[in-house]
mmCIF file of C-alpha atoms and ligand atoms in Angstrom:
data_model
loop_
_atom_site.group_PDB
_atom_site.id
_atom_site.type_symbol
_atom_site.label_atom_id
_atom_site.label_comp_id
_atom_site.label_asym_id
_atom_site.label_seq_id
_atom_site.Cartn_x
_atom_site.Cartn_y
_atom_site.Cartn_z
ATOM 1 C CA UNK A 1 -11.904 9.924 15.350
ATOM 2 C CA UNK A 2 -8.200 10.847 14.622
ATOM 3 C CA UNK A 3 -6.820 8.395 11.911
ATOM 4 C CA UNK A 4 -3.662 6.316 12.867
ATOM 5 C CA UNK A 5 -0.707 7.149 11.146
ATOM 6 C CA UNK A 6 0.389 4.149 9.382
ATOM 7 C CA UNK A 7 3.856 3.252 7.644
ATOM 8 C CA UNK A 8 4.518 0.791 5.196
ATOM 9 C CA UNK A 9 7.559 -0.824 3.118
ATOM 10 C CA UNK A 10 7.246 -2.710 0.003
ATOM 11 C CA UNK A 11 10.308 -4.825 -0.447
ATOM 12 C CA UNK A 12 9.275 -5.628 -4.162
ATOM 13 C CA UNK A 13 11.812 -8.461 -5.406
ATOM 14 C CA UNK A 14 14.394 -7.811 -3.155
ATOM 15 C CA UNK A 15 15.510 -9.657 0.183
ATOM 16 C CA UNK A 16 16.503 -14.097 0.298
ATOM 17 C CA UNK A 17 15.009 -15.628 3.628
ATOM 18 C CA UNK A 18 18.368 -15.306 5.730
ATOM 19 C CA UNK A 19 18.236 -11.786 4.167
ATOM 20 C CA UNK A 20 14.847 -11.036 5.699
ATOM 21 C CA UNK A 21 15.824 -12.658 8.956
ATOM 22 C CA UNK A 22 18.817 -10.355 9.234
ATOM 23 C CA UNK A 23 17.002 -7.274 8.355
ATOM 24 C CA UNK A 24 13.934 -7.788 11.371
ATOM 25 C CA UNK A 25 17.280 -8.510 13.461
ATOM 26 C CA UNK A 26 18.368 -5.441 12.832
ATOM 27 C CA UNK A 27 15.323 -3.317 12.447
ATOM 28 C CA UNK A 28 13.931 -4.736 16.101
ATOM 29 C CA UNK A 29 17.528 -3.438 17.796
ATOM 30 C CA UNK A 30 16.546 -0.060 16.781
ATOM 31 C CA UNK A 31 13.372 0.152 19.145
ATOM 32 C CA UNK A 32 11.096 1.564 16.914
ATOM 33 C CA UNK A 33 8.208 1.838 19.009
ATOM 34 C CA UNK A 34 5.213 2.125 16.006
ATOM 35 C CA UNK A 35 3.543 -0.535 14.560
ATOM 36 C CA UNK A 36 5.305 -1.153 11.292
ATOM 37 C CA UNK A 37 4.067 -3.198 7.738
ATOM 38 C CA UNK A 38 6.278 -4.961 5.776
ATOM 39 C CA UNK A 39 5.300 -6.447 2.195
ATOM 40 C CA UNK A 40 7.716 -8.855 1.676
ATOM 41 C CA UNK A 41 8.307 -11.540 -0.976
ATOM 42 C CA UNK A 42 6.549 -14.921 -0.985
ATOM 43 C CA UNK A 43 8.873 -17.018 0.154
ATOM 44 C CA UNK A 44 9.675 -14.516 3.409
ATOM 45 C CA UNK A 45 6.431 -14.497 4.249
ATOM 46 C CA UNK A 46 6.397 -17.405 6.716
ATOM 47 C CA UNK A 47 10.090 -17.006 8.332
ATOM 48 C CA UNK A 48 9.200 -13.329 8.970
ATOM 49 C CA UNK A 49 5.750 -14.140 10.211
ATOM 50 C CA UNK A 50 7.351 -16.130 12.815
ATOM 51 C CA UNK A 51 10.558 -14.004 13.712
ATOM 52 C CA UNK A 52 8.110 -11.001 14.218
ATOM 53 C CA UNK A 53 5.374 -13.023 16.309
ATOM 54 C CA UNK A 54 6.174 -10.591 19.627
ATOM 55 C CA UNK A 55 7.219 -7.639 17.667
ATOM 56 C CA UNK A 56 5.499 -4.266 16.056
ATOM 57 C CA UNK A 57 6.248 -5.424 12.670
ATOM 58 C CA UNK A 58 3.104 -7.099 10.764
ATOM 59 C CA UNK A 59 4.406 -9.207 7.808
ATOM 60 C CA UNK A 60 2.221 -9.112 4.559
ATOM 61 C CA UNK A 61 2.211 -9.803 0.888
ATOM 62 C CA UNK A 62 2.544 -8.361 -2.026
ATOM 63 C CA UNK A 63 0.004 -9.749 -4.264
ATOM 64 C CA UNK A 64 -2.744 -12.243 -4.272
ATOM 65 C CA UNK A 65 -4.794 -13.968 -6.761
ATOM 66 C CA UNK A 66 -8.438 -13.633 -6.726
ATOM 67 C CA UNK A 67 -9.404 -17.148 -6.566
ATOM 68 C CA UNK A 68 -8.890 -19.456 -3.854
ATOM 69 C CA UNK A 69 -7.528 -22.635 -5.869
ATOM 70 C CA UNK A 70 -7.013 -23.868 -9.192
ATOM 71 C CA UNK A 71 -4.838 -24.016 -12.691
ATOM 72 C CA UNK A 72 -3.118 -20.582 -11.962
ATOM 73 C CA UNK A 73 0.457 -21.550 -12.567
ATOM 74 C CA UNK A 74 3.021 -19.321 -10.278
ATOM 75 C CA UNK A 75 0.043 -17.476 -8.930
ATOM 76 C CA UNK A 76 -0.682 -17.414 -4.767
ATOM 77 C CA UNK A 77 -3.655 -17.303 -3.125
ATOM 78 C CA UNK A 78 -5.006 -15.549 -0.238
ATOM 79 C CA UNK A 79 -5.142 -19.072 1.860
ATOM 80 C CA UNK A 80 -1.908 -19.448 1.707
ATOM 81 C CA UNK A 81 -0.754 -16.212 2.493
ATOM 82 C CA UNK A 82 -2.846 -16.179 5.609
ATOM 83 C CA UNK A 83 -1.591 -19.745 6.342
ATOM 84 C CA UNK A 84 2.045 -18.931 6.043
ATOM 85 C CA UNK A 85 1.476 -16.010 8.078
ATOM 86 C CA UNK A 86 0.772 -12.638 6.010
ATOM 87 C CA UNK A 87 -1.902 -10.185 7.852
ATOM 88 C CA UNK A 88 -2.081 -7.841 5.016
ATOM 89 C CA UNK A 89 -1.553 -7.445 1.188
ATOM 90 C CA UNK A 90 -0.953 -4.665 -1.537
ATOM 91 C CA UNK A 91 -3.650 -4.351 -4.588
ATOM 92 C CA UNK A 92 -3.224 -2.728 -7.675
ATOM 93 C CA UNK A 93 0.198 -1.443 -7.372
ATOM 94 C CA UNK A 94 1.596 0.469 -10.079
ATOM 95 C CA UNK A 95 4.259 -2.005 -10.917
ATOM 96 C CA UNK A 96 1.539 -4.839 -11.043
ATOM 97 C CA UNK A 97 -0.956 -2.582 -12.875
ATOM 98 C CA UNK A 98 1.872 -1.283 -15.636
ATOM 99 C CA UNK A 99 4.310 -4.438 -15.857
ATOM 100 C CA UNK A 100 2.333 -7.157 -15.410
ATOM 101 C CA UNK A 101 -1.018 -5.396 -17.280
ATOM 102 C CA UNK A 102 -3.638 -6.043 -14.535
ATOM 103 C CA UNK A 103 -6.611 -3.529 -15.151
ATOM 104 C CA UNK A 104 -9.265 -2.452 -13.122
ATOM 105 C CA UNK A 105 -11.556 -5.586 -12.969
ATOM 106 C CA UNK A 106 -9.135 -7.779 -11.969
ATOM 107 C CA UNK A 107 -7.783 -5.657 -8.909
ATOM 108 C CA UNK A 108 -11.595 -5.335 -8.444
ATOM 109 C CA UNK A 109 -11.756 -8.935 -8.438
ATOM 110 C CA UNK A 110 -8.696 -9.044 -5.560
ATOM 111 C CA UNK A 111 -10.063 -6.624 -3.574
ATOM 112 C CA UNK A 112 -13.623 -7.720 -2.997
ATOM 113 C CA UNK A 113 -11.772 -12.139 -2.430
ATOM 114 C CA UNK A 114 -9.565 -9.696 0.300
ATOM 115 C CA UNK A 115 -12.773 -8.044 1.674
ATOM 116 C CA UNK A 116 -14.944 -11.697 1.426
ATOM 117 C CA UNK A 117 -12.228 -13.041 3.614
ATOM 118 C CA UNK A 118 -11.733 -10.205 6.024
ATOM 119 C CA UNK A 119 -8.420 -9.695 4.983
ATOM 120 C CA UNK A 120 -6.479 -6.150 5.001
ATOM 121 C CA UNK A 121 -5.498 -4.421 1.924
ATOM 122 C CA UNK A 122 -3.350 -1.756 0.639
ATOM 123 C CA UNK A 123 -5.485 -0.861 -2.113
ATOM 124 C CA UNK A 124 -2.932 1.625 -4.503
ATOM 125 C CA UNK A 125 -4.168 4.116 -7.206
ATOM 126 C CA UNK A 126 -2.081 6.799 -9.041
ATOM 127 C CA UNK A 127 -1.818 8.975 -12.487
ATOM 128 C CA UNK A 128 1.386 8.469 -15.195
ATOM 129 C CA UNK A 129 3.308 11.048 -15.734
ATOM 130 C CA UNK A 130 1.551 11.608 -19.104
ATOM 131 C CA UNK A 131 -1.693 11.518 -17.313
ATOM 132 C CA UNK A 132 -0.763 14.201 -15.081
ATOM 133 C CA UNK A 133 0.525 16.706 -17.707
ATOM 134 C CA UNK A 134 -2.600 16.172 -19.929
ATOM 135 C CA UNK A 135 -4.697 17.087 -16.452
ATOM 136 C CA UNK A 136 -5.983 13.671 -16.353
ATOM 137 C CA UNK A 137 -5.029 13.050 -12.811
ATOM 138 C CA UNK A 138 -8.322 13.555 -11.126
ATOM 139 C CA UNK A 139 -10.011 11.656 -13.709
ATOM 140 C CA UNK A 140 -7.998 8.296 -13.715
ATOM 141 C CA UNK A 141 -8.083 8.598 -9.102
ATOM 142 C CA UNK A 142 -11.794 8.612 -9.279
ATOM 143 C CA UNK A 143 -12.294 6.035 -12.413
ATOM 144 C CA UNK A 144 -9.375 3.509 -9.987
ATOM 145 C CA UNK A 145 -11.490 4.041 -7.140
ATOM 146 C CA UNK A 146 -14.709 3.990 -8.711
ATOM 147 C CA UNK A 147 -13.716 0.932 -10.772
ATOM 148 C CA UNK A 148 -11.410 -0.750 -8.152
ATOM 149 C CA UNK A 149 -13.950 -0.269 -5.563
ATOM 150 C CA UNK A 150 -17.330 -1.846 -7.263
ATOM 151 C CA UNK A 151 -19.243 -3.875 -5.004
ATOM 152 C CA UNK A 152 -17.372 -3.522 -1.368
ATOM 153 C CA UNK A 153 -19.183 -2.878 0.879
ATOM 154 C CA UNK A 154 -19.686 0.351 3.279
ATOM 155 C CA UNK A 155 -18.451 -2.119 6.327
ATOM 156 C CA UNK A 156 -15.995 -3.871 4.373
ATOM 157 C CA UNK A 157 -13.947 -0.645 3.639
ATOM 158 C CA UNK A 158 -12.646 -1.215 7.261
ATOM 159 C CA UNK A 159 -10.114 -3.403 6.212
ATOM 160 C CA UNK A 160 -9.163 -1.312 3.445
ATOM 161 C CA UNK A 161 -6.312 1.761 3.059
ATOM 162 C CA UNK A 162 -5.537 3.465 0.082
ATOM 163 C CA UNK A 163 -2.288 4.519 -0.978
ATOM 164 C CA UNK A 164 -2.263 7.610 -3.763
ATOM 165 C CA UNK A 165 1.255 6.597 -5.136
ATOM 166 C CA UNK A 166 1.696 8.329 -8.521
ATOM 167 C CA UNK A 167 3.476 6.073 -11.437
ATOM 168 C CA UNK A 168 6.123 8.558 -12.173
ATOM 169 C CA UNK A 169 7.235 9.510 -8.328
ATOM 170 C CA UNK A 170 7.438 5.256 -7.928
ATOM 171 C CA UNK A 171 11.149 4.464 -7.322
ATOM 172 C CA UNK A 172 12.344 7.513 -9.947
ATOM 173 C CA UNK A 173 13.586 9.713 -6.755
ATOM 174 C CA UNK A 174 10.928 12.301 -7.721
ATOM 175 C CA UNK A 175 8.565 13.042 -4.821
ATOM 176 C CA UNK A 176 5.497 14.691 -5.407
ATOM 177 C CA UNK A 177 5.405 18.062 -3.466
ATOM 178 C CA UNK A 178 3.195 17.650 -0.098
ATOM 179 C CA UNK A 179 1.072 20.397 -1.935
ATOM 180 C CA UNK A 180 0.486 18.159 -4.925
ATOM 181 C CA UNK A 181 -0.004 14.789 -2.320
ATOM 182 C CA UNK A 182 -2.197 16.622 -0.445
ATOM 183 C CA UNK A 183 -4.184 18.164 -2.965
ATOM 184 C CA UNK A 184 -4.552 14.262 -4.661
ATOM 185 C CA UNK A 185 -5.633 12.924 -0.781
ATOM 186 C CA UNK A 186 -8.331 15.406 -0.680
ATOM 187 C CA UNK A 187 -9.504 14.619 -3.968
ATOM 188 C CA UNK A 188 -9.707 10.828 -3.158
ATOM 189 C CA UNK A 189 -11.291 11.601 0.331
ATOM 190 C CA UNK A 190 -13.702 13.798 -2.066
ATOM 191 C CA UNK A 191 -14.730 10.952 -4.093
ATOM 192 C CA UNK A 192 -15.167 8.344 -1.321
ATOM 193 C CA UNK A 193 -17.493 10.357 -0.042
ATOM 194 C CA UNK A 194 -19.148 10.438 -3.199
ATOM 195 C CA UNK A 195 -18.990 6.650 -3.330
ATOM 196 C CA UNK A 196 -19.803 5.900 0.303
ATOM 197 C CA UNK A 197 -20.520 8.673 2.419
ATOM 198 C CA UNK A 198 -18.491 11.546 4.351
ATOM 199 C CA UNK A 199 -17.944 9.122 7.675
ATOM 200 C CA UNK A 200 -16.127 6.628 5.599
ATOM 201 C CA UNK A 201 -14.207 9.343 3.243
ATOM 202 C CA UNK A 202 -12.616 10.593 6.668
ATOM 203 C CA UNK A 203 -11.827 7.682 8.836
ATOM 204 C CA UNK A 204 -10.252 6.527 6.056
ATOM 205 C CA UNK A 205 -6.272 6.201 6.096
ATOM 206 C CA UNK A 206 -4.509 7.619 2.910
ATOM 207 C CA UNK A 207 -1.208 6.771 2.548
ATOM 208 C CA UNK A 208 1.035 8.639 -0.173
ATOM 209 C CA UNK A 209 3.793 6.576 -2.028
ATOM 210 C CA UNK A 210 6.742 7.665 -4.481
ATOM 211 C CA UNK A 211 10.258 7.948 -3.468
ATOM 212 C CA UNK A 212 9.294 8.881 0.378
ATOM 213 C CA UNK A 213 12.513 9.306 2.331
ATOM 214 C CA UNK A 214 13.694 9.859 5.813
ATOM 215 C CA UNK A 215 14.137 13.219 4.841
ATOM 216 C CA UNK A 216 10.600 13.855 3.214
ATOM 217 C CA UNK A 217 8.593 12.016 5.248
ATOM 218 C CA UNK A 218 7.530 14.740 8.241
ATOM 219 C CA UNK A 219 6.744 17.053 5.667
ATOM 220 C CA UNK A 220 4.642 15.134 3.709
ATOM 221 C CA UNK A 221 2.897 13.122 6.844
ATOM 222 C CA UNK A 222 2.144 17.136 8.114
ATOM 223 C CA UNK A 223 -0.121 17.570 5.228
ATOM 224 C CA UNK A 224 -4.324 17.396 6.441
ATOM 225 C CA UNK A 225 -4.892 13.952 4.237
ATOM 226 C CA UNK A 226 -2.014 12.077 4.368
ATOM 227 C CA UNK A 227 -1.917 9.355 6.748
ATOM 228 C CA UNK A 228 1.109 7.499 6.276
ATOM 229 C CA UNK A 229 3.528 6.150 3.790
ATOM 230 C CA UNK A 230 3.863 3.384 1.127
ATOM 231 C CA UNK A 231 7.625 3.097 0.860
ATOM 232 C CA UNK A 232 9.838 1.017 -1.648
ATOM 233 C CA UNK A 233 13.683 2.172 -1.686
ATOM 234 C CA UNK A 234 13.809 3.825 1.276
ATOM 235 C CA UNK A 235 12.220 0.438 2.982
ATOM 236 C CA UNK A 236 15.033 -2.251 1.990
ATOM 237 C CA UNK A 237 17.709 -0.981 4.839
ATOM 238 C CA UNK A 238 17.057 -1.474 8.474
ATOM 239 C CA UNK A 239 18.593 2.113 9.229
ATOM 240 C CA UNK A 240 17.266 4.180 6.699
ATOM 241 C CA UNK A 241 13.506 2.448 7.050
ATOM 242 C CA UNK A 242 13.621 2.977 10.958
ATOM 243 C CA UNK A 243 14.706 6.241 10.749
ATOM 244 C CA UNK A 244 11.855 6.744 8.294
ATOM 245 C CA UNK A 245 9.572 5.665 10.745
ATOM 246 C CA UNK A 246 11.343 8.135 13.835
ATOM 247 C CA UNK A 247 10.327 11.230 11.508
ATOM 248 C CA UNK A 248 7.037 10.467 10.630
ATOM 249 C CA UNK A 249 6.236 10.712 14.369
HETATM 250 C C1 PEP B 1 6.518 1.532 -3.894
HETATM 251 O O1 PEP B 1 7.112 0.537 -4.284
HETATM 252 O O2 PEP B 1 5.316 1.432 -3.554
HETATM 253 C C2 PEP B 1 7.224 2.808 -3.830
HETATM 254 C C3 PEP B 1 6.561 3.864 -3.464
HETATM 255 O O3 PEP B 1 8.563 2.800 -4.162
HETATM 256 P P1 PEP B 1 9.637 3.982 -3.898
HETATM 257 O O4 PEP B 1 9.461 4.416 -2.458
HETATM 258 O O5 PEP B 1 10.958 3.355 -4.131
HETATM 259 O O6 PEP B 1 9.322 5.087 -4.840
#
């Protein structure tokens, strides 16, 4: 079975409500004819939802806290993102793993409330910079996924997609050749495998992440393993986000 090519944007802290509303205005006048995921913040969630009910875009989140209620000030949980609209979430991304200091357990813990709850998640692993020059890479992808991964299930990694986005290629305008993405994709296909079995490993979709740009995208999307794109920058204008989405096809 072929895997779908999938193409995300992760607005991070950026975009007001009427700001969000503006953007989907925009974005839906440029007929992009793929299904499309936006992460945006919190308090878009619910206005975007709505204003992309009979559209291709699927509004998500970009966080969650594992539990469903309690003294967690300024935390979110995965009731009320599904309540307010969100059909998706990102887990474990770099900026949440490196700034806020979430380790391995606790995106463990995120990941298998996402799974309990059939819920869809961007699950995102990737190396420093100092990992990759001391030839760590390999090891830190499969400890992430071994580690990140504990206790889902075979079924439950349906509603799971990975995104290999490497720390140092995150918003710095260095892209990791397709050659290097692609080598990392098979890797992590190679260790799902290991942790579930070759079926899984390759229906799998593996998304790479790290400064992708209209003008990287179709070479990077060409490579064997790479399924899609987890996109930040390139993500927060209408134009430059559609036309991302035109050349991955
Ligand atoms: C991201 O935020 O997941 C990301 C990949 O950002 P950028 O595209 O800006 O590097």
């Amino acid at each position: 079975m072929a895997r779908k090519r999938i193409i995300a944007g992760n607005w991070k802290m950026h975009s007001t409500i009427s700001q969000s509303l503006d953007y989907i205005q925009t974005f839906s006048s440029f007929d992009v004819s793929d299904k499309v995921y936006l992460a945006v913040p919190y308090t878009a969630i619910h206005p975007a939802a709505n204003a992309c009910k009979d559209t291709n875009i699927v509004i998500g989140a970009q966080n969650m806290h594992p539990e469903l209620k309690g003294a967690f000030t300024g935390e979110i949980s995965i009731g009320m993102l599904k309540e307010a609209g969100a059909q998706f979430v990102l887990i474990g991304h770099s900026e949440r793993r490196h700034v806020f200091k979430e380790d391995d357990s606790f995106i463990n813990k995120k990941l298998l409330r996402a799974a309990e709850e059939n819920f869809l998640s961007f699950f995102c692993i990737g190396e420093t910079e100092q990992q990759r020059e001391n030839n760590q890479t390999k090891e830190v992808l499969k400890n992430q996924l071994t580690l990140g991964l504990a206790n889902i299930s075979s079924k439950q990694m349906n509603n799971i997609i990975v995104a290999y986005e490497p720390v140092w290629a995150i918003g710095t305008g260095k892209t990791a050749t397709p050659e290097m993405a692609q080598e990392a994709h098979s890797y992590i296909r190679a260790c799902l495998a290991e942790l579930y079995d070759d079926t899984i490993a390759q229906q799998l979709s593996i998304l790479y992440g790290g400064s992708v740009k209209p003008d990287n995208i179709a070479e990077l999307i060409s490579q064997k393993d790479i399924d899609g794109a987890l996109v930040g920058g390139a993500s927060l204008k209408p134009d430059s986000f559609s036309q991302l989405v035109k050349n991955s096809g």
